[in-house]
mmCIF file of C-alpha atoms in Angstrom:
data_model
loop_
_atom_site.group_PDB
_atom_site.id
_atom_site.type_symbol
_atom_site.label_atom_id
_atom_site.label_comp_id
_atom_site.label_asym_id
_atom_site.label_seq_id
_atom_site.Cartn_x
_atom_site.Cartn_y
_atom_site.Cartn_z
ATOM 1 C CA UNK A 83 -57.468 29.775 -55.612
ATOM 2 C CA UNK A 84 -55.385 26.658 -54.835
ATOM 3 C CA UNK A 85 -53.042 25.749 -52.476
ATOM 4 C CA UNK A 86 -50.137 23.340 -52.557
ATOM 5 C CA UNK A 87 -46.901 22.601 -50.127
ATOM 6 C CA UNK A 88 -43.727 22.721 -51.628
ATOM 7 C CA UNK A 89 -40.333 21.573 -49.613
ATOM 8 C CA UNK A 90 -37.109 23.400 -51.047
ATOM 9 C CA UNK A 91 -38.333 24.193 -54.316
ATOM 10 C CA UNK A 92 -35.776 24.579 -56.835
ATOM 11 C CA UNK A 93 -33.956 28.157 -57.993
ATOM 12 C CA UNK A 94 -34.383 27.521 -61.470
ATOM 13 C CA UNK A 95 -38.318 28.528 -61.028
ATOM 14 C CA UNK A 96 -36.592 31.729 -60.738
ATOM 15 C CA UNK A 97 -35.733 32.354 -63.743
ATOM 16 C CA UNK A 98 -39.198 30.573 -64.873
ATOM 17 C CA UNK A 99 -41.178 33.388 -63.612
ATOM 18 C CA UNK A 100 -43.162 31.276 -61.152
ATOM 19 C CA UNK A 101 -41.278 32.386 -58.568
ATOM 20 C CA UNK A 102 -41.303 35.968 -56.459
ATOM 21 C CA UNK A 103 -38.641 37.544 -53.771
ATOM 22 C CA UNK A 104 -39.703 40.572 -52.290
ATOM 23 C CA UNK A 105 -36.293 40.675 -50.334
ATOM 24 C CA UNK A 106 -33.080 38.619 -50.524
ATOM 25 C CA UNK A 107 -34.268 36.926 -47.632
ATOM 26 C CA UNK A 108 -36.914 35.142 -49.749
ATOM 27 C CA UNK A 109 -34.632 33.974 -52.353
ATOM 28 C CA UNK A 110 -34.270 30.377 -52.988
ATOM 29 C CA UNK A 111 -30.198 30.317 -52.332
ATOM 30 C CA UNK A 112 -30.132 32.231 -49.501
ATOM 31 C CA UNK A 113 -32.872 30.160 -47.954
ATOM 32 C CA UNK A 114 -31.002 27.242 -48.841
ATOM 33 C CA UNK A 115 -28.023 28.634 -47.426
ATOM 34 C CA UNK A 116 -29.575 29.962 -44.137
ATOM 35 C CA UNK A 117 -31.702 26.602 -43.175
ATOM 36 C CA UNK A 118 -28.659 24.320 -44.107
ATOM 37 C CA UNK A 119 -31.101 22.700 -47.689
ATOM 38 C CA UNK A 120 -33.979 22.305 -44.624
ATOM 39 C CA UNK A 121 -36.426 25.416 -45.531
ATOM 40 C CA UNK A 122 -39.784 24.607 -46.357
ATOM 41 C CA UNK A 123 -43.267 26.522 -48.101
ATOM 42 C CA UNK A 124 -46.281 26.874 -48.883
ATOM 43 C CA UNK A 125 -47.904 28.712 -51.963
ATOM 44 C CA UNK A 126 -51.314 29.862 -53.374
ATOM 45 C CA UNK A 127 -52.247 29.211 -57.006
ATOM 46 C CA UNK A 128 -54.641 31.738 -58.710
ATOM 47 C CA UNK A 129 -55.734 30.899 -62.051
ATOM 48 C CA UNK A 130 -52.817 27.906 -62.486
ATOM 49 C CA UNK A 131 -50.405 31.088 -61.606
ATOM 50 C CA UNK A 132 -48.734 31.090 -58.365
ATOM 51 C CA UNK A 133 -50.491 34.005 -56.303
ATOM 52 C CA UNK A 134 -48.112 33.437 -53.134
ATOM 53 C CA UNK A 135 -45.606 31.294 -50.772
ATOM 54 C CA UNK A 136 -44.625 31.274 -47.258
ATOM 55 C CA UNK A 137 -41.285 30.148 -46.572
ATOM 56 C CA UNK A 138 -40.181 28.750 -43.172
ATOM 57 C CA UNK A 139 -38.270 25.987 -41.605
ATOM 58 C CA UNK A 140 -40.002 23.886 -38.584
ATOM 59 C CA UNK A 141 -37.449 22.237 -35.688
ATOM 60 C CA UNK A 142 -38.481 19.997 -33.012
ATOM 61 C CA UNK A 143 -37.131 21.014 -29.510
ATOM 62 C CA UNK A 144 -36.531 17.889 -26.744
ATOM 63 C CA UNK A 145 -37.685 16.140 -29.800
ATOM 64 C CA UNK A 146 -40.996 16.567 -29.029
ATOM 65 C CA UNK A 147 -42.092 20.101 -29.524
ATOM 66 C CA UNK A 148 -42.279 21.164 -33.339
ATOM 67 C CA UNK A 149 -41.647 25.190 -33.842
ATOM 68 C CA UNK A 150 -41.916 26.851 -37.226
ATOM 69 C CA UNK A 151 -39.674 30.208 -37.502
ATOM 70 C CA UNK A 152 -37.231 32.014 -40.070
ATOM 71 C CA UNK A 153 -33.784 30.476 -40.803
ATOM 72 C CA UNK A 154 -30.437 31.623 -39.364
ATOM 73 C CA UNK A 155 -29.580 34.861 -40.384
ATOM 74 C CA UNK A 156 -32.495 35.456 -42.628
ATOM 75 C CA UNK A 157 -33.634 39.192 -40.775
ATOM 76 C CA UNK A 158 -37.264 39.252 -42.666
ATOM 77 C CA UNK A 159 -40.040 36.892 -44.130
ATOM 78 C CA UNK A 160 -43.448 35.951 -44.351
ATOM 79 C CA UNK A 161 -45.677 35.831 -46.966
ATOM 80 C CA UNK A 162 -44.236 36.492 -50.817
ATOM 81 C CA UNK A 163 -47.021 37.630 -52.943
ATOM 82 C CA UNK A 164 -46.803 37.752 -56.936
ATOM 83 C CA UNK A 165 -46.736 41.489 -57.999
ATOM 84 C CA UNK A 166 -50.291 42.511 -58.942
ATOM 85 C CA UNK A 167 -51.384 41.657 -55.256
ATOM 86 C CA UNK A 168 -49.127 44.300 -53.772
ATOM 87 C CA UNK A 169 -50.217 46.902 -55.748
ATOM 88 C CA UNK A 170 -52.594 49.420 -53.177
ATOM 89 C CA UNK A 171 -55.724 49.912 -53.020
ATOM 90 C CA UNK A 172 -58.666 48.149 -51.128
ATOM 91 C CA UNK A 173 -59.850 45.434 -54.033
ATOM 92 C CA UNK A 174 -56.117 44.231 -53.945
ATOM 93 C CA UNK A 175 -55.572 44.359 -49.899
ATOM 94 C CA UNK A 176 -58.400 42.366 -49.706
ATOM 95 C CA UNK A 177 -57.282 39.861 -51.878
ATOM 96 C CA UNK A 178 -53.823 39.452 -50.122
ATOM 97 C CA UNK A 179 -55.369 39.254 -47.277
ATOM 98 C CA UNK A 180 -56.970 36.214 -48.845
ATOM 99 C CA UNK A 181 -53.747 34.748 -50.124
ATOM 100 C CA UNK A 182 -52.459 35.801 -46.471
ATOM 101 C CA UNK A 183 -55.122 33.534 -44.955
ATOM 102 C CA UNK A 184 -54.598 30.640 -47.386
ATOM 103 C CA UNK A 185 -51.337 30.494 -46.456
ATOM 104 C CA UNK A 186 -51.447 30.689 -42.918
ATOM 105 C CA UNK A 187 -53.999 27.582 -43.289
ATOM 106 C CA UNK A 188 -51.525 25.275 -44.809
ATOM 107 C CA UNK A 189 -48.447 25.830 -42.267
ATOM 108 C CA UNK A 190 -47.980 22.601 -40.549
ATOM 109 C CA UNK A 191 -49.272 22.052 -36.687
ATOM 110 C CA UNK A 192 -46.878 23.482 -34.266
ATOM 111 C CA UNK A 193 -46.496 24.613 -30.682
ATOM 112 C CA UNK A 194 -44.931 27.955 -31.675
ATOM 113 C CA UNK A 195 -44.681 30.023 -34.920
ATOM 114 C CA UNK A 196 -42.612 33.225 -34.901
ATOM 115 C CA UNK A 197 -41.836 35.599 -37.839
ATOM 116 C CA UNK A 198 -40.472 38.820 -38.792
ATOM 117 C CA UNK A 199 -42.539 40.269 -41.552
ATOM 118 C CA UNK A 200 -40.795 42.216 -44.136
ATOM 119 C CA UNK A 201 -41.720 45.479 -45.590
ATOM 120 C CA UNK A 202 -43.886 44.935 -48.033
ATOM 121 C CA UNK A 203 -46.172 43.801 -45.311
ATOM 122 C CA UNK A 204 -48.041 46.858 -44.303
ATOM 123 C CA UNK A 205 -51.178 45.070 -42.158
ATOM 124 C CA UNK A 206 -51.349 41.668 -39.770
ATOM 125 C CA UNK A 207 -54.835 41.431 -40.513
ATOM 126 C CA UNK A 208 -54.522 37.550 -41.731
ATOM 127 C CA UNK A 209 -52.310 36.771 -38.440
ATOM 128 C CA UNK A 210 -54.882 38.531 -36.557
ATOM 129 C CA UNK A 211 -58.011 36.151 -37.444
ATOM 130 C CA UNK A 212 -55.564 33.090 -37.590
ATOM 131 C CA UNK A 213 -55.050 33.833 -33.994
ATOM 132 C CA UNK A 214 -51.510 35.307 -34.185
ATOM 133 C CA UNK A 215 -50.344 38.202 -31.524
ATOM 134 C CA UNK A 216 -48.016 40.748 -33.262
ATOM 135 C CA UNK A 217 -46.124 43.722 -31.549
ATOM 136 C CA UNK A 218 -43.620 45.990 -33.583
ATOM 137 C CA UNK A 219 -39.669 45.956 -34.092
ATOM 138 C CA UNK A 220 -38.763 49.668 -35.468
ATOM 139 C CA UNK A 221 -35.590 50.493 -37.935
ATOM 140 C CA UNK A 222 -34.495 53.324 -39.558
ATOM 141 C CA UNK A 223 -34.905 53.735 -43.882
ATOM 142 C CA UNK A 224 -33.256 56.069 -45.433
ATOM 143 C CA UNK A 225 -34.742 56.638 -49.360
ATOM 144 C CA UNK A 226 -32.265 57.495 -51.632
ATOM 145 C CA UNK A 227 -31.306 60.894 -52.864
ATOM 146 C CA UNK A 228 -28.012 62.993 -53.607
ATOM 147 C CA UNK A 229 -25.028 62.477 -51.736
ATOM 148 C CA UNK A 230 -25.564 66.360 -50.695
ATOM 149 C CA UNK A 231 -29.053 65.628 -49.702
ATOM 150 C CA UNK A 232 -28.127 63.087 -47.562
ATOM 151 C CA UNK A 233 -25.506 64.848 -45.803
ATOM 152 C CA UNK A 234 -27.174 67.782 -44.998
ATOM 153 C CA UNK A 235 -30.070 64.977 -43.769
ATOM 154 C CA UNK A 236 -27.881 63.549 -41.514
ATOM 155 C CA UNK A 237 -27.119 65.617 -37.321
ATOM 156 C CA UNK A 238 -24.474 67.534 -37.195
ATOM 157 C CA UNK A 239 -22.609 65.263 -34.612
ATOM 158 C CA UNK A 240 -22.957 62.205 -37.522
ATOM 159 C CA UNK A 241 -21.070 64.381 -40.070
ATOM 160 C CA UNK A 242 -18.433 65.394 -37.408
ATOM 161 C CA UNK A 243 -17.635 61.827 -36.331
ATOM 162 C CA UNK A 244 -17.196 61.046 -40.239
ATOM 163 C CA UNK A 245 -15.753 64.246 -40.985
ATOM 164 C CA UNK A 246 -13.062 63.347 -38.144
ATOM 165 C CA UNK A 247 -12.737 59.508 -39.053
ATOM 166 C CA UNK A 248 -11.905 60.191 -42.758
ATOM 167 C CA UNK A 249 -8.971 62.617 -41.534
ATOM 168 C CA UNK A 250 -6.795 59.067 -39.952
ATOM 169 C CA UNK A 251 -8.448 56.411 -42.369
ATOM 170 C CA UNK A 252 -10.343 55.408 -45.367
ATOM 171 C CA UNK A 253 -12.822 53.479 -46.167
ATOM 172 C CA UNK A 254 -12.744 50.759 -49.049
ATOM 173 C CA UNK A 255 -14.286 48.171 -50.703
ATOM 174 C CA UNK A 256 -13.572 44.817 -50.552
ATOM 175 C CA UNK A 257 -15.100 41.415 -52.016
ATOM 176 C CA UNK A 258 -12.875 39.243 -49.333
ATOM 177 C CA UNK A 259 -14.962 36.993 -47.257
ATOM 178 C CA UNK A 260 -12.171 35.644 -45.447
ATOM 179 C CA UNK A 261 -10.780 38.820 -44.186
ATOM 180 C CA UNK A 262 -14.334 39.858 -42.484
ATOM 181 C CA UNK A 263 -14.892 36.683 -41.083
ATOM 182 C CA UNK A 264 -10.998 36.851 -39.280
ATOM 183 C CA UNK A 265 -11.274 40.864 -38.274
ATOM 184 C CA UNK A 266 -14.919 40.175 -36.709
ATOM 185 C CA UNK A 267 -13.272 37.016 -35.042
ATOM 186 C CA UNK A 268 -10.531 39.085 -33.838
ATOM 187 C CA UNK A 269 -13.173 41.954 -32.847
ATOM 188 C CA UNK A 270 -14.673 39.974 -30.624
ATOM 189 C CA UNK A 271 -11.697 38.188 -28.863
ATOM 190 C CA UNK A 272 -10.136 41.895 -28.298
ATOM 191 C CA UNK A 273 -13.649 42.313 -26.287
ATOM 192 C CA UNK A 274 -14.016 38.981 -24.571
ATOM 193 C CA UNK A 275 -17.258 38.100 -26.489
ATOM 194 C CA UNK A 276 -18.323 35.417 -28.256
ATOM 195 C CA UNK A 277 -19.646 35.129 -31.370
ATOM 196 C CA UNK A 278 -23.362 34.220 -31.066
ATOM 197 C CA UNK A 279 -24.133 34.023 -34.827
ATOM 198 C CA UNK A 280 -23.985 30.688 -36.657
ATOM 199 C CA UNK A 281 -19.936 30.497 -38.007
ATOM 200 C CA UNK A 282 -21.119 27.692 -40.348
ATOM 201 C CA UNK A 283 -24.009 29.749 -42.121
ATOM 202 C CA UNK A 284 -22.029 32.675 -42.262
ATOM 203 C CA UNK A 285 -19.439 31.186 -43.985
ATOM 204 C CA UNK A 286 -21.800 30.052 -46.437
ATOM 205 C CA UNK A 287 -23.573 33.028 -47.354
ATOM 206 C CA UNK A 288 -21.279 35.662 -47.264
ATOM 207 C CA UNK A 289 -19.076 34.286 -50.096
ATOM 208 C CA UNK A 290 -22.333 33.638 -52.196
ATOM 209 C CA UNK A 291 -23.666 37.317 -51.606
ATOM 210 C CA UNK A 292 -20.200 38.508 -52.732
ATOM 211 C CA UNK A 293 -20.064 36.354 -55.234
ATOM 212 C CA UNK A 294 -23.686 36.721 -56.823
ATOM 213 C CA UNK A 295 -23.283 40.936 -56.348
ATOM 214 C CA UNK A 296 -25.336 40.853 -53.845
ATOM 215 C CA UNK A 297 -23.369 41.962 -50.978
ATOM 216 C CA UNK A 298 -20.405 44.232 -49.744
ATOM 217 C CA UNK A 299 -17.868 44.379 -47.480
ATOM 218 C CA UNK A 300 -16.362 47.364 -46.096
ATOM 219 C CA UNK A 301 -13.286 48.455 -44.435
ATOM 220 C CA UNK A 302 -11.929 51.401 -42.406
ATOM 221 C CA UNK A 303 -7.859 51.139 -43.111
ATOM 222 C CA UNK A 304 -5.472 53.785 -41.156
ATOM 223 C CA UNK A 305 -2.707 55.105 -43.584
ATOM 224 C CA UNK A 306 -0.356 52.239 -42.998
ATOM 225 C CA UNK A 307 -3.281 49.818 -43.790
ATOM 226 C CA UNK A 308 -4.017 48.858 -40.188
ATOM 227 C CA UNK A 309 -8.001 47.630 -40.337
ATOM 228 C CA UNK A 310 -9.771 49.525 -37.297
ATOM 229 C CA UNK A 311 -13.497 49.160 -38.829
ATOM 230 C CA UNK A 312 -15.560 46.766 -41.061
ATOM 231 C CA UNK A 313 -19.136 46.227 -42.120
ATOM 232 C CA UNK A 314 -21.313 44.088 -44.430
ATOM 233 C CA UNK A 315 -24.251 44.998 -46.140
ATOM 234 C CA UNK A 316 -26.393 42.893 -48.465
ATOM 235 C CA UNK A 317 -29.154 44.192 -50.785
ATOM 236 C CA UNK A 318 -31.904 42.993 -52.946
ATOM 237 C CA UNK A 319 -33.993 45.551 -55.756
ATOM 238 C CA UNK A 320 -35.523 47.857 -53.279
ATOM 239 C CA UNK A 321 -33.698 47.800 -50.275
ATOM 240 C CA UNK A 322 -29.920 47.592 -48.635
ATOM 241 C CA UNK A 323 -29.388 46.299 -45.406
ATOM 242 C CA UNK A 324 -27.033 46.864 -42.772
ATOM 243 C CA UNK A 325 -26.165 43.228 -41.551
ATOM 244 C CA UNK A 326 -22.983 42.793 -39.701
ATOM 245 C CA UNK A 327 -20.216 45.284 -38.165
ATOM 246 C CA UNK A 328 -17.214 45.281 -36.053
ATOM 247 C CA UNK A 329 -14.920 47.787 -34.773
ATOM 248 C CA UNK A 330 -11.502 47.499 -32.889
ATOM 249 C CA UNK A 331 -11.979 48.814 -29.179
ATOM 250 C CA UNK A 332 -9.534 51.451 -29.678
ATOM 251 C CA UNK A 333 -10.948 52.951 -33.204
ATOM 252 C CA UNK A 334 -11.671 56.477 -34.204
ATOM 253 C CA UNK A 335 -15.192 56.754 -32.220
ATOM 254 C CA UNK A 336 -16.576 57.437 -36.457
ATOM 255 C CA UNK A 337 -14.998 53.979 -37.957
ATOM 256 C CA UNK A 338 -18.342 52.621 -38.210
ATOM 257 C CA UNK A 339 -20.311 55.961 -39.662
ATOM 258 C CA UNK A 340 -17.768 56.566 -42.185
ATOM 259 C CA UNK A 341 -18.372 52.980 -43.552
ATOM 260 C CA UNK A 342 -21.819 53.498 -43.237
ATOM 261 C CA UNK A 343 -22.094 56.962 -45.230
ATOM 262 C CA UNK A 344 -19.769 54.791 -47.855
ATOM 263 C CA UNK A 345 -21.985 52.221 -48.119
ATOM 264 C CA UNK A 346 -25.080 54.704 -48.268
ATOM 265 C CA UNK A 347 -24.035 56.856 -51.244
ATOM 266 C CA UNK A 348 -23.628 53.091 -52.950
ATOM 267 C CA UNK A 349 -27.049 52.482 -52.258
ATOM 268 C CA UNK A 350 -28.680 56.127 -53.134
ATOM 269 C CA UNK A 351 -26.961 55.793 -56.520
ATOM 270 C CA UNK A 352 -28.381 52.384 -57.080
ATOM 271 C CA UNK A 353 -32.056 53.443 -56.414
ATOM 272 C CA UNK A 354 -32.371 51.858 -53.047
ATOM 273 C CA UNK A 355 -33.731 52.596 -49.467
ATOM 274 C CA UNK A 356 -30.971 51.938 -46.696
ATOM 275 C CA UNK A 357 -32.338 49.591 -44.271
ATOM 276 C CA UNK A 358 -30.083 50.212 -40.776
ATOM 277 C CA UNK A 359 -31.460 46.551 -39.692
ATOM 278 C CA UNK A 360 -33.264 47.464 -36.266
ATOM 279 C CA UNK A 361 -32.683 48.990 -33.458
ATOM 280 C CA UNK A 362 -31.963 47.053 -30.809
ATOM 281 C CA UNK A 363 -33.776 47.608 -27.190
ATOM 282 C CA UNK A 364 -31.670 45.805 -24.237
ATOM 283 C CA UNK A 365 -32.895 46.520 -20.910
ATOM 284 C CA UNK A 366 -35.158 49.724 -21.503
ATOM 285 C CA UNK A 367 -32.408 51.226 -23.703
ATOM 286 C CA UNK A 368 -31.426 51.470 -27.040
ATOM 287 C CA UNK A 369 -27.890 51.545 -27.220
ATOM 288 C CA UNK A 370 -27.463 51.627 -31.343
ATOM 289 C CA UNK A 371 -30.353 54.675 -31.359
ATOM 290 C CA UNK A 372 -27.822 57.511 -31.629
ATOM 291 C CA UNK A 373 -25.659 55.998 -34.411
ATOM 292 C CA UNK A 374 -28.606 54.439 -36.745
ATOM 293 C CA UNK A 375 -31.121 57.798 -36.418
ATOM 294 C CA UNK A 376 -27.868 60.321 -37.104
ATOM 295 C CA UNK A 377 -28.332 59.562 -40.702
ATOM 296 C CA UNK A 378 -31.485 61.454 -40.766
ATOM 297 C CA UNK A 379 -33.892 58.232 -41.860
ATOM 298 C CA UNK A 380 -37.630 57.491 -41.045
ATOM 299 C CA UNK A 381 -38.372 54.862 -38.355
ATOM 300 C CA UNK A 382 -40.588 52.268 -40.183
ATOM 301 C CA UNK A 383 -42.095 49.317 -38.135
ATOM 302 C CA UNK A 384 -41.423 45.750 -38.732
ATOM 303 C CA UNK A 385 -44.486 43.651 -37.584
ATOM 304 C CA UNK A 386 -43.172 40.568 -35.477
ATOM 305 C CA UNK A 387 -46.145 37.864 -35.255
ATOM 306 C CA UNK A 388 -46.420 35.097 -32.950
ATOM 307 C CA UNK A 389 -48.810 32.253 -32.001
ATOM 308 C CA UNK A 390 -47.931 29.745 -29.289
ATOM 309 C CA UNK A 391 -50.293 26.606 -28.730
ATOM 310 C CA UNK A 392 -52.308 26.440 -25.527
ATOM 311 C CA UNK A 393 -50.617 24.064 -23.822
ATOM 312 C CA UNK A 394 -46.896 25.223 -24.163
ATOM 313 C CA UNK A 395 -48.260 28.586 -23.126
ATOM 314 C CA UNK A 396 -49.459 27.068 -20.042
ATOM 315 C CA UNK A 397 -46.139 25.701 -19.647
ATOM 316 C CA UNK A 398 -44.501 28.663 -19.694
ATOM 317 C CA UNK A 399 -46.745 30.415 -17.477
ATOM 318 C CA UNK A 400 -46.310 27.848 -14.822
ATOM 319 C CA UNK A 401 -41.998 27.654 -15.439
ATOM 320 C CA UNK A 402 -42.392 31.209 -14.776
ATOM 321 C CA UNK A 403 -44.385 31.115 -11.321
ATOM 322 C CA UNK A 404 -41.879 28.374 -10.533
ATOM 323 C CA UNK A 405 -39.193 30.795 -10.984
ATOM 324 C CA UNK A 406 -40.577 33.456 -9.675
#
């Protein structure tokens, strides 16, 4: 095997068949999109073929320390590898764990490297012996089935709060960027939050999912066409993904599950699993576990791995005796 660096390599290898996504995350535009044209890889030849690539973008903090991580908004990575080398069985994990290891080599020196793996990713082995810590993020999958399977999947208090919600409003679908982007803005100001996503790379990417298919955006209307709910949901071949909500403080307490049960069905009758995106663990609790495990999914890890250089973790040790 070989190994080469490549910085923003171009979409057209795409369609070339050199090149590999195993979610939307990993594809060329959105990359672009996310890292403002700044992403970076790495790939593995096998046989003059490409075997495997590790995206990433690196930043340098006070302008000295160099970090490599995932771009804005991009919710999985790591390594991409071509289709015969995720394919089970032990001669094959072996050899990604190869291609794993290869990669890993070739990531430029920095003082901290962070991703998310994506699915696909089933062991840290390579992070392991390159000296990576991991710990695990859980979500909730749902695989697709009939629309009466997955209602009689989901708790009984998940079908009442959409039951009750699609008695005052409906739920439709819209491809209108600039309506999400102003009901989330107004979302938030009716809360007094602020919006701590980047406004600039959302307002690149959510046109381009809508525009490439890739993406939806839903919306909860009253009869008089009042707005009280919206989501947005991108997907790739396998999987759909639950990326962005907002709900009006006074809404029917089942906005948000009735857009979500919409947006399900569209994804069971395209073949995919539902991806709910995380759940999110503030403070001991987990204040989205209720709504995100009433659709009767499977919690499924997602490996988060790490590796901070000796010296910046002896920073932080001492900033946090200091504090302490």
């Amino acid at each position: 095997m070989t190994a080469m660096t490549i910085t923003a390599p171009e979409e057209a290898s795409c369609s070339s068949g050199t090149d590999f996504s195993p979610t939307i995350f990993h594809e060329p535009w959105w990359l672009r999109l996310a890292s403002g044209e700044a992403y970076s890889e790495v790939t593995v030849e096998s046989g003059g073929r490409l075997a495997g690539r590790l995206p990433f973008i690196s930043r340098r903090r006070f302008g000295l320390l160099k970090t490599i991580h995932m771009p804005s908004l991009t919710h999985y990575l790591g390594p991409a590898l071509a289709p015969e080398y995720e394919r089970p069985g032990a001669v094959k994990s072996f050899k990604s764990i190869e291609i794993h290891m290869q990669l890993l080599t070739q990531l430029p020196k920095a003082m901290h490297i962070w991703f998310r793996l994506h699915p696909a990713i089933a062991t840290t082995l390579a992070f392991d012996r390159a000296g990576f810590s991991n710990l695990a993020q859980w979500t909730v999958e749902i695989p697709p089935a009939a629309p009466t399977e997955l209602w009689k999947r989901m708790r009984d208090k998940t079908r009442n709060a959409i039951r009750r919600a699609s008695e005052v409003m409906q739920a439709e679908t819209l491809n209108d960027s600039a309506f999400f982007f102003d009901f989330y803005n107004d979302c938030l100001r009716d809360t007094g939050r602020q919006n701590s996503y980047d406004k600039e790379c959302l307002k690149r990417l959510i046109p381009e999912a809508l525009s490439r298919g890739r993406g939806r955006v839903l919306a909860a209307r009253e009869a008089d066409g009042t707005p009280q709910a919206a989501i947005f949901t991108v997907w790739d071949a396998r999987r759909e993904y639950y990326f962005m909500s907002a709900r009006r403080p006074k809404a029917h307490f089942g906005a948000v599950s009735l857009l979500l049960w919409s947006a399900l069905q569209e994804a069971a009758a395209q073949g995919r699993v539902f991806d709910m995106d995380g759940i999110h663990v503030v403070d001991g609790q987990c204040p989205n576990l209720l709504l995100l495990s009433g659709f009767g999914g499977n919690f499924s890890p997602r490996y988060c791995v790490s590796r901070t250089n000796a010296a910046l973790s002896l920073l932080q040790t001492a900033r946090h005796l200091v504090r302490r």
